[in-house]
Structure formats: structure tokens, C-alpha cells
Short mmCIF file of N, CA and C in Angstrom, two decimals:
data_model
loop_
_atom_site.label_atom_id
_atom_site.label_comp_id
_atom_site.label_asym_id
_atom_site.label_seq_id
_atom_site.Cartn_x
_atom_site.Cartn_y
_atom_site.Cartn_z
N MET A 1 -90.14 24.47 -55.14
CA MET A 1 -90.68 25.60 -54.40
C MET A 1 -91.77 25.11 -53.44
N GLU A 2 -91.33 24.61 -52.34
CA GLU A 2 -92.25 24.09 -51.35
C GLU A 2 -92.65 25.19 -50.38
N VAL A 3 -93.94 25.27 -50.08
CA VAL A 3 -94.44 26.26 -49.12
C VAL A 3 -94.62 25.55 -47.78
N ILE A 4 -94.04 26.15 -46.75
CA ILE A 4 -94.19 25.59 -45.40
C ILE A 4 -95.12 26.49 -44.62
N ASN A 5 -96.14 25.88 -44.02
CA ASN A 5 -97.16 26.59 -43.26
C ASN A 5 -96.99 26.24 -41.78
N LYS A 6 -96.75 27.26 -40.96
CA LYS A 6 -96.57 27.03 -39.51
C LYS A 6 -97.34 28.07 -38.72
N ILE A 7 -97.52 27.79 -37.43
CA ILE A 7 -98.27 28.67 -36.55
C ILE A 7 -97.42 28.96 -35.31
N GLY A 8 -97.51 30.19 -34.82
CA GLY A 8 -96.81 30.58 -33.59
C GLY A 8 -97.76 31.35 -32.70
N ARG A 9 -97.62 31.18 -31.39
CA ARG A 9 -98.53 31.87 -30.46
C ARG A 9 -97.73 32.51 -29.33
N ARG A 10 -98.27 33.62 -28.83
CA ARG A 10 -97.71 34.29 -27.66
C ARG A 10 -98.82 35.09 -27.04
N LYS A 11 -99.12 34.86 -25.75
CA LYS A 11 -100.25 35.49 -25.07
C LYS A 11 -101.51 35.22 -25.89
N THR A 12 -102.18 36.27 -26.40
CA THR A 12 -103.38 36.04 -27.20
C THR A 12 -103.12 36.26 -28.68
N ALA A 13 -101.87 36.48 -29.08
CA ALA A 13 -101.52 36.69 -30.49
C ALA A 13 -101.30 35.35 -31.18
N VAL A 14 -101.82 35.24 -32.40
CA VAL A 14 -101.65 34.03 -33.20
C VAL A 14 -101.11 34.44 -34.56
N ALA A 15 -99.97 33.84 -34.95
CA ALA A 15 -99.34 34.15 -36.23
C ALA A 15 -99.32 32.90 -37.09
N ARG A 16 -99.85 33.02 -38.31
CA ARG A 16 -99.78 31.93 -39.29
C ARG A 16 -98.84 32.39 -40.39
N ILE A 17 -97.83 31.58 -40.71
CA ILE A 17 -96.86 32.00 -41.73
C ILE A 17 -96.82 30.99 -42.87
N TYR A 18 -96.44 31.51 -44.04
CA TYR A 18 -96.22 30.72 -45.25
C TYR A 18 -94.82 31.06 -45.72
N MET A 19 -93.87 30.12 -45.62
CA MET A 19 -92.47 30.38 -45.94
C MET A 19 -92.05 29.62 -47.19
N THR A 20 -91.38 30.34 -48.09
CA THR A 20 -90.85 29.76 -49.31
C THR A 20 -89.41 30.24 -49.50
N PRO A 21 -88.59 29.49 -50.23
CA PRO A 21 -87.25 30.01 -50.56
C PRO A 21 -87.41 31.24 -51.44
N GLY A 22 -86.60 32.27 -51.19
CA GLY A 22 -86.75 33.51 -51.96
C GLY A 22 -85.68 34.52 -51.66
N LYS A 23 -86.08 35.81 -51.70
CA LYS A 23 -85.12 36.92 -51.59
C LYS A 23 -85.11 37.59 -50.23
N GLY A 24 -85.88 37.12 -49.27
CA GLY A 24 -85.87 37.71 -47.95
C GLY A 24 -86.98 38.70 -47.68
N GLU A 25 -88.04 38.66 -48.47
CA GLU A 25 -89.18 39.57 -48.25
C GLU A 25 -90.06 39.02 -47.14
N ILE A 26 -90.43 39.89 -46.21
CA ILE A 26 -91.34 39.50 -45.13
C ILE A 26 -92.54 40.44 -45.18
N GLN A 27 -93.73 39.85 -45.38
CA GLN A 27 -94.96 40.63 -45.41
C GLN A 27 -95.83 40.21 -44.24
N VAL A 28 -96.31 41.21 -43.49
CA VAL A 28 -97.18 40.95 -42.35
C VAL A 28 -98.52 41.60 -42.64
N ASN A 29 -99.57 40.81 -42.70
CA ASN A 29 -100.93 41.28 -43.00
C ASN A 29 -100.95 42.14 -44.26
N GLY A 30 -100.24 41.72 -45.30
CA GLY A 30 -100.25 42.40 -46.58
C GLY A 30 -99.35 43.63 -46.66
N ARG A 31 -98.62 43.95 -45.58
CA ARG A 31 -97.72 45.10 -45.59
C ARG A 31 -96.30 44.63 -45.29
N ASP A 32 -95.32 45.45 -45.64
CA ASP A 32 -93.94 45.14 -45.31
C ASP A 32 -93.78 45.12 -43.79
N TYR A 33 -92.94 44.21 -43.29
CA TYR A 33 -92.82 44.08 -41.84
C TYR A 33 -92.27 45.34 -41.18
N LYS A 34 -91.47 46.13 -41.89
CA LYS A 34 -90.94 47.37 -41.31
C LYS A 34 -92.02 48.44 -41.18
N GLU A 35 -93.04 48.33 -42.01
CA GLU A 35 -94.18 49.25 -41.91
C GLU A 35 -95.14 48.78 -40.81
N TYR A 36 -95.35 47.46 -40.73
CA TYR A 36 -96.29 46.91 -39.73
C TYR A 36 -95.74 47.02 -38.31
N PHE A 37 -94.43 46.73 -38.17
CA PHE A 37 -93.75 46.86 -36.87
C PHE A 37 -92.81 48.06 -36.96
N PRO A 38 -93.28 49.27 -36.63
CA PRO A 38 -92.45 50.46 -36.83
C PRO A 38 -91.25 50.56 -35.88
N PHE A 39 -91.30 49.89 -34.74
CA PHE A 39 -90.20 49.96 -33.79
C PHE A 39 -89.11 48.95 -34.16
N GLU A 40 -87.87 49.40 -34.10
CA GLU A 40 -86.76 48.55 -34.51
C GLU A 40 -86.60 47.32 -33.63
N VAL A 41 -87.00 47.43 -32.36
CA VAL A 41 -86.91 46.28 -31.44
C VAL A 41 -87.73 45.11 -31.98
N HIS A 42 -88.94 45.40 -32.44
CA HIS A 42 -89.81 44.32 -32.94
C HIS A 42 -89.30 43.78 -34.27
N GLN A 43 -88.68 44.63 -35.09
CA GLN A 43 -88.10 44.16 -36.35
C GLN A 43 -86.94 43.21 -36.08
N ILE A 44 -86.14 43.52 -35.05
CA ILE A 44 -85.02 42.65 -34.69
C ILE A 44 -85.54 41.32 -34.17
N VAL A 45 -86.62 41.34 -33.38
CA VAL A 45 -87.23 40.11 -32.87
C VAL A 45 -87.64 39.20 -34.03
N LEU A 46 -88.20 39.80 -35.08
CA LEU A 46 -88.63 39.04 -36.26
C LEU A 46 -87.44 38.39 -36.97
N GLN A 47 -86.29 39.08 -37.00
CA GLN A 47 -85.12 38.60 -37.73
C GLN A 47 -84.26 37.61 -36.94
N GLN A 48 -84.50 37.49 -35.63
CA GLN A 48 -83.65 36.66 -34.78
C GLN A 48 -83.47 35.22 -35.26
N PRO A 49 -84.53 34.50 -35.65
CA PRO A 49 -84.30 33.11 -36.10
C PRO A 49 -83.38 33.03 -37.32
N PHE A 50 -83.53 33.99 -38.25
CA PHE A 50 -82.68 33.98 -39.45
C PHE A 50 -81.23 34.28 -39.10
N SER A 51 -81.00 35.25 -38.21
CA SER A 51 -79.63 35.60 -37.84
C SER A 51 -78.98 34.50 -37.00
N THR A 52 -79.77 33.75 -36.24
CA THR A 52 -79.23 32.66 -35.42
C THR A 52 -78.62 31.56 -36.28
N ILE A 53 -79.28 31.24 -37.40
CA ILE A 53 -78.77 30.15 -38.25
C ILE A 53 -78.07 30.69 -39.50
N ASN A 54 -77.84 32.01 -39.55
CA ASN A 54 -77.17 32.66 -40.69
C ASN A 54 -77.89 32.38 -42.01
N ALA A 55 -79.22 32.51 -42.01
CA ALA A 55 -80.01 32.28 -43.22
C ALA A 55 -80.37 33.60 -43.89
N GLY A 56 -79.91 34.72 -43.34
CA GLY A 56 -80.07 36.05 -43.91
C GLY A 56 -81.32 36.28 -44.73
N GLU A 57 -81.15 36.36 -46.03
CA GLU A 57 -82.26 36.71 -46.92
C GLU A 57 -82.51 35.59 -47.92
N SER A 58 -82.69 34.38 -47.43
CA SER A 58 -82.90 33.26 -48.35
C SER A 58 -84.33 32.72 -48.33
N TYR A 59 -85.22 33.36 -47.55
CA TYR A 59 -86.61 32.90 -47.49
C TYR A 59 -87.57 34.09 -47.59
N ASP A 60 -88.67 33.87 -48.30
CA ASP A 60 -89.78 34.83 -48.32
C ASP A 60 -90.82 34.35 -47.32
N VAL A 61 -91.37 35.27 -46.55
CA VAL A 61 -92.34 34.92 -45.52
C VAL A 61 -93.59 35.79 -45.67
N LYS A 62 -94.75 35.14 -45.70
CA LYS A 62 -96.02 35.85 -45.65
C LYS A 62 -96.68 35.50 -44.33
N VAL A 63 -97.09 36.53 -43.58
CA VAL A 63 -97.60 36.34 -42.24
C VAL A 63 -99.01 36.89 -42.12
N ASN A 64 -99.88 36.12 -41.48
CA ASN A 64 -101.18 36.61 -41.03
C ASN A 64 -101.14 36.55 -39.51
N VAL A 65 -101.27 37.71 -38.87
CA VAL A 65 -101.19 37.75 -37.42
C VAL A 65 -102.36 38.55 -36.89
N ARG A 66 -102.93 38.07 -35.79
CA ARG A 66 -104.06 38.77 -35.17
C ARG A 66 -104.07 38.51 -33.67
N GLY A 67 -104.72 39.40 -32.95
CA GLY A 67 -104.85 39.26 -31.50
C GLY A 67 -103.64 39.81 -30.77
N GLY A 68 -103.84 40.16 -29.51
CA GLY A 68 -102.74 40.60 -28.67
C GLY A 68 -102.23 41.98 -29.03
N GLY A 69 -101.08 42.32 -28.50
CA GLY A 69 -100.44 43.60 -28.76
C GLY A 69 -99.30 43.44 -29.75
N ILE A 70 -98.60 44.53 -30.00
CA ILE A 70 -97.56 44.51 -31.03
C ILE A 70 -96.38 43.62 -30.63
N LYS A 71 -96.01 43.62 -29.36
CA LYS A 71 -94.88 42.80 -28.90
C LYS A 71 -95.24 41.32 -28.95
N GLY A 72 -96.44 40.98 -28.48
CA GLY A 72 -96.88 39.59 -28.53
C GLY A 72 -96.97 39.08 -29.96
N GLN A 73 -97.41 39.95 -30.87
CA GLN A 73 -97.49 39.56 -32.27
C GLN A 73 -96.10 39.30 -32.84
N ALA A 74 -95.15 40.17 -32.53
CA ALA A 74 -93.79 39.99 -33.03
C ALA A 74 -93.19 38.68 -32.53
N GLU A 75 -93.41 38.37 -31.26
CA GLU A 75 -92.86 37.14 -30.70
C GLU A 75 -93.57 35.90 -31.24
N ALA A 76 -94.86 36.03 -31.56
CA ALA A 76 -95.59 34.91 -32.17
C ALA A 76 -95.04 34.63 -33.57
N VAL A 77 -94.74 35.69 -34.32
CA VAL A 77 -94.17 35.53 -35.66
C VAL A 77 -92.79 34.89 -35.56
N ARG A 78 -92.00 35.31 -34.57
CA ARG A 78 -90.66 34.74 -34.37
C ARG A 78 -90.74 33.24 -34.14
N MET A 79 -91.70 32.81 -33.32
CA MET A 79 -91.85 31.39 -33.03
C MET A 79 -92.26 30.60 -34.28
N ALA A 80 -93.17 31.16 -35.07
CA ALA A 80 -93.62 30.48 -36.29
C ALA A 80 -92.48 30.36 -37.30
N ILE A 81 -91.66 31.41 -37.43
CA ILE A 81 -90.52 31.36 -38.36
C ILE A 81 -89.52 30.31 -37.90
N ALA A 82 -89.26 30.25 -36.60
CA ALA A 82 -88.32 29.25 -36.07
C ALA A 82 -88.83 27.83 -36.34
N ARG A 83 -90.12 27.61 -36.16
CA ARG A 83 -90.69 26.28 -36.43
C ARG A 83 -90.56 25.92 -37.90
N ALA A 84 -90.77 26.89 -38.79
CA ALA A 84 -90.65 26.64 -40.22
C ALA A 84 -89.21 26.33 -40.61
N LEU A 85 -88.25 27.02 -40.02
CA LEU A 85 -86.84 26.77 -40.31
C LEU A 85 -86.43 25.37 -39.87
N VAL A 86 -86.99 24.90 -38.77
CA VAL A 86 -86.71 23.53 -38.31
C VAL A 86 -87.29 22.52 -39.29
N GLU A 87 -88.46 22.82 -39.85
CA GLU A 87 -89.05 21.89 -40.82
C GLU A 87 -88.23 21.84 -42.11
N TYR A 88 -87.65 22.99 -42.51
CA TYR A 88 -86.79 22.99 -43.70
C TYR A 88 -85.56 22.13 -43.47
N SER A 89 -84.92 22.28 -42.31
CA SER A 89 -83.73 21.50 -42.03
C SER A 89 -83.64 21.22 -40.53
N ALA A 90 -83.56 19.95 -40.17
CA ALA A 90 -83.49 19.57 -38.77
C ALA A 90 -82.17 20.00 -38.12
N ASP A 91 -81.17 20.37 -38.94
CA ASP A 91 -79.89 20.84 -38.41
C ASP A 91 -80.05 22.18 -37.70
N ASN A 92 -81.11 22.91 -38.01
CA ASN A 92 -81.35 24.22 -37.39
C ASN A 92 -81.88 24.10 -35.97
N ARG A 93 -82.42 22.95 -35.62
CA ARG A 93 -83.12 22.80 -34.34
C ARG A 93 -82.27 23.11 -33.10
N PRO A 94 -81.06 22.55 -32.96
CA PRO A 94 -80.31 22.82 -31.72
C PRO A 94 -80.03 24.31 -31.47
N ALA A 95 -79.67 25.04 -32.52
CA ALA A 95 -79.37 26.47 -32.35
C ALA A 95 -80.61 27.26 -31.96
N LEU A 96 -81.74 26.96 -32.62
CA LEU A 96 -82.98 27.68 -32.33
C LEU A 96 -83.53 27.29 -30.96
N LYS A 97 -83.38 26.02 -30.58
CA LYS A 97 -83.84 25.55 -29.28
C LYS A 97 -83.04 26.21 -28.16
N LYS A 98 -81.73 26.34 -28.37
CA LYS A 98 -80.86 26.95 -27.38
C LYS A 98 -81.25 28.40 -27.10
N GLU A 99 -81.66 29.12 -28.15
CA GLU A 99 -82.09 30.52 -27.99
C GLU A 99 -83.50 30.63 -27.41
N GLY A 100 -84.25 29.52 -27.37
CA GLY A 100 -85.58 29.52 -26.78
C GLY A 100 -86.69 29.92 -27.74
N PHE A 101 -86.41 29.90 -29.05
CA PHE A 101 -87.41 30.32 -30.03
C PHE A 101 -88.47 29.26 -30.29
N LEU A 102 -88.22 28.03 -29.89
CA LEU A 102 -89.17 26.94 -30.13
C LEU A 102 -90.05 26.66 -28.92
N THR A 103 -89.80 27.36 -27.82
CA THR A 103 -90.54 27.13 -26.59
C THR A 103 -91.74 28.07 -26.52
N ARG A 104 -92.92 27.50 -26.34
CA ARG A 104 -94.15 28.30 -26.21
C ARG A 104 -94.17 28.91 -24.82
N ASP A 105 -94.27 30.23 -24.75
CA ASP A 105 -94.34 30.91 -23.46
C ASP A 105 -95.78 30.84 -22.97
N PRO A 106 -96.05 30.12 -21.88
CA PRO A 106 -97.44 29.89 -21.47
C PRO A 106 -98.06 31.02 -20.67
N ARG A 107 -97.29 32.08 -20.38
CA ARG A 107 -97.83 33.14 -19.51
C ARG A 107 -98.94 33.90 -20.21
N MET A 108 -100.08 33.96 -19.55
CA MET A 108 -101.25 34.68 -20.07
C MET A 108 -101.77 35.58 -18.97
N VAL A 109 -102.62 36.52 -19.34
CA VAL A 109 -103.22 37.41 -18.35
C VAL A 109 -104.22 36.61 -17.53
N GLU A 110 -104.12 36.73 -16.22
CA GLU A 110 -105.03 36.01 -15.33
C GLU A 110 -106.40 36.68 -15.38
N ARG A 111 -107.45 35.89 -15.36
CA ARG A 111 -108.79 36.45 -15.47
C ARG A 111 -109.22 37.17 -14.20
N LYS A 112 -110.10 38.13 -14.34
CA LYS A 112 -110.63 38.87 -13.21
C LYS A 112 -111.60 37.98 -12.44
N LYS A 113 -111.49 38.00 -11.10
CA LYS A 113 -112.40 37.22 -10.27
C LYS A 113 -113.50 38.12 -9.71
N TYR A 114 -114.66 37.52 -9.47
CA TYR A 114 -115.76 38.29 -8.89
C TYR A 114 -115.43 38.67 -7.46
N GLY A 115 -115.95 39.78 -7.01
CA GLY A 115 -115.68 40.25 -5.65
C GLY A 115 -114.31 40.89 -5.49
N ARG A 116 -113.60 41.07 -6.60
CA ARG A 116 -112.27 41.68 -6.57
C ARG A 116 -112.23 42.81 -7.60
N ARG A 117 -111.25 43.71 -7.44
CA ARG A 117 -111.11 44.79 -8.39
C ARG A 117 -110.42 44.33 -9.67
N LYS A 118 -109.43 43.47 -9.51
CA LYS A 118 -108.72 42.88 -10.65
C LYS A 118 -108.62 41.38 -10.39
N ALA A 119 -107.61 40.72 -10.95
CA ALA A 119 -107.48 39.27 -10.74
C ALA A 119 -107.22 38.94 -9.27
N ARG A 120 -106.34 39.71 -8.64
CA ARG A 120 -105.99 39.44 -7.25
C ARG A 120 -106.21 40.64 -6.34
N ARG A 121 -106.25 41.83 -6.88
CA ARG A 121 -106.39 43.06 -6.10
C ARG A 121 -107.77 43.11 -5.47
N ARG A 122 -107.78 43.30 -4.13
CA ARG A 122 -109.06 43.39 -3.42
C ARG A 122 -109.49 44.84 -3.31
N PHE A 123 -110.77 45.03 -3.02
CA PHE A 123 -111.25 46.37 -2.70
C PHE A 123 -110.67 46.79 -1.36
N GLN A 124 -110.55 48.09 -1.15
CA GLN A 124 -109.97 48.59 0.09
C GLN A 124 -110.80 48.14 1.28
N PHE A 125 -110.10 47.66 2.33
CA PHE A 125 -110.77 47.16 3.53
C PHE A 125 -110.88 48.29 4.54
N SER A 126 -112.10 48.46 5.05
CA SER A 126 -112.32 49.48 6.07
C SER A 126 -112.70 48.78 7.37
N LYS A 127 -111.89 48.98 8.41
CA LYS A 127 -112.16 48.31 9.68
C LYS A 127 -113.31 48.98 10.41
N ARG A 128 -113.43 50.28 10.28
CA ARG A 128 -114.51 51.03 10.95
C ARG A 128 -115.28 51.87 9.99
#
């Protein structure tokens, strides 16, 4: 019963997971993942690495996730699960890599600049 500890990131969300062989229970911040992520889209995002390699309900996952929004958190958890599955078996890597689950998405919100309304939006220009 080996515990695998991995981290996944997306935007400002950081997910730390602890994966063990088990019955397929996924807990996010001490709650069931269906309760934490009420929208079915985010639940499907969480299950994608398992369905890609047909691992169904053979692992228990405990997740600590913080920062960002609900979508960024779901995608951060997906990345961490994919990394853990690769550590369990290197045979999983090509399938997960092809789906893009192992690639860190570097897009972040651009910071606001001084003298501007937002990052790039300028104040309205008045000629007269």
C-alpha cells in the first residue's frame, strides 16, 4: 500500500494529492468530490485521467486544493492525478501525454499596470 504524493497547478490553483490503491473514493478538502464540485463538467474533468487509461475505480485519492476558481481547481486536480498515474506505471504516460493532462498550462492573469484601467485597457482619450 504505497502512497503517491503529487502536485498539480492551473492558474493560481494548487492541488496536492495522495493516491493509494483502493475502491475509487475521491475526497477533495475532506468532502466527496461530487459535493465539492457540484457541476458535472468539473466531475468529468476529475475522472478524465482514470477513463483515459481504463483505471475506473482502482485508486483512492485524497486532495487538498486551494486558490483560484472552481474550474482551475478541477484542472489542477486532473493534472496531479495524471502525474500520480504515471508514477504508478510508466505505461500510462503516452496516453495521458497525448490527451495533454501532463502539460502545465502557463496562462495566468496579466497584472494591472499603473496608468491603465486594467492590464492593457487605457482610460478614455479625450482630444478636446
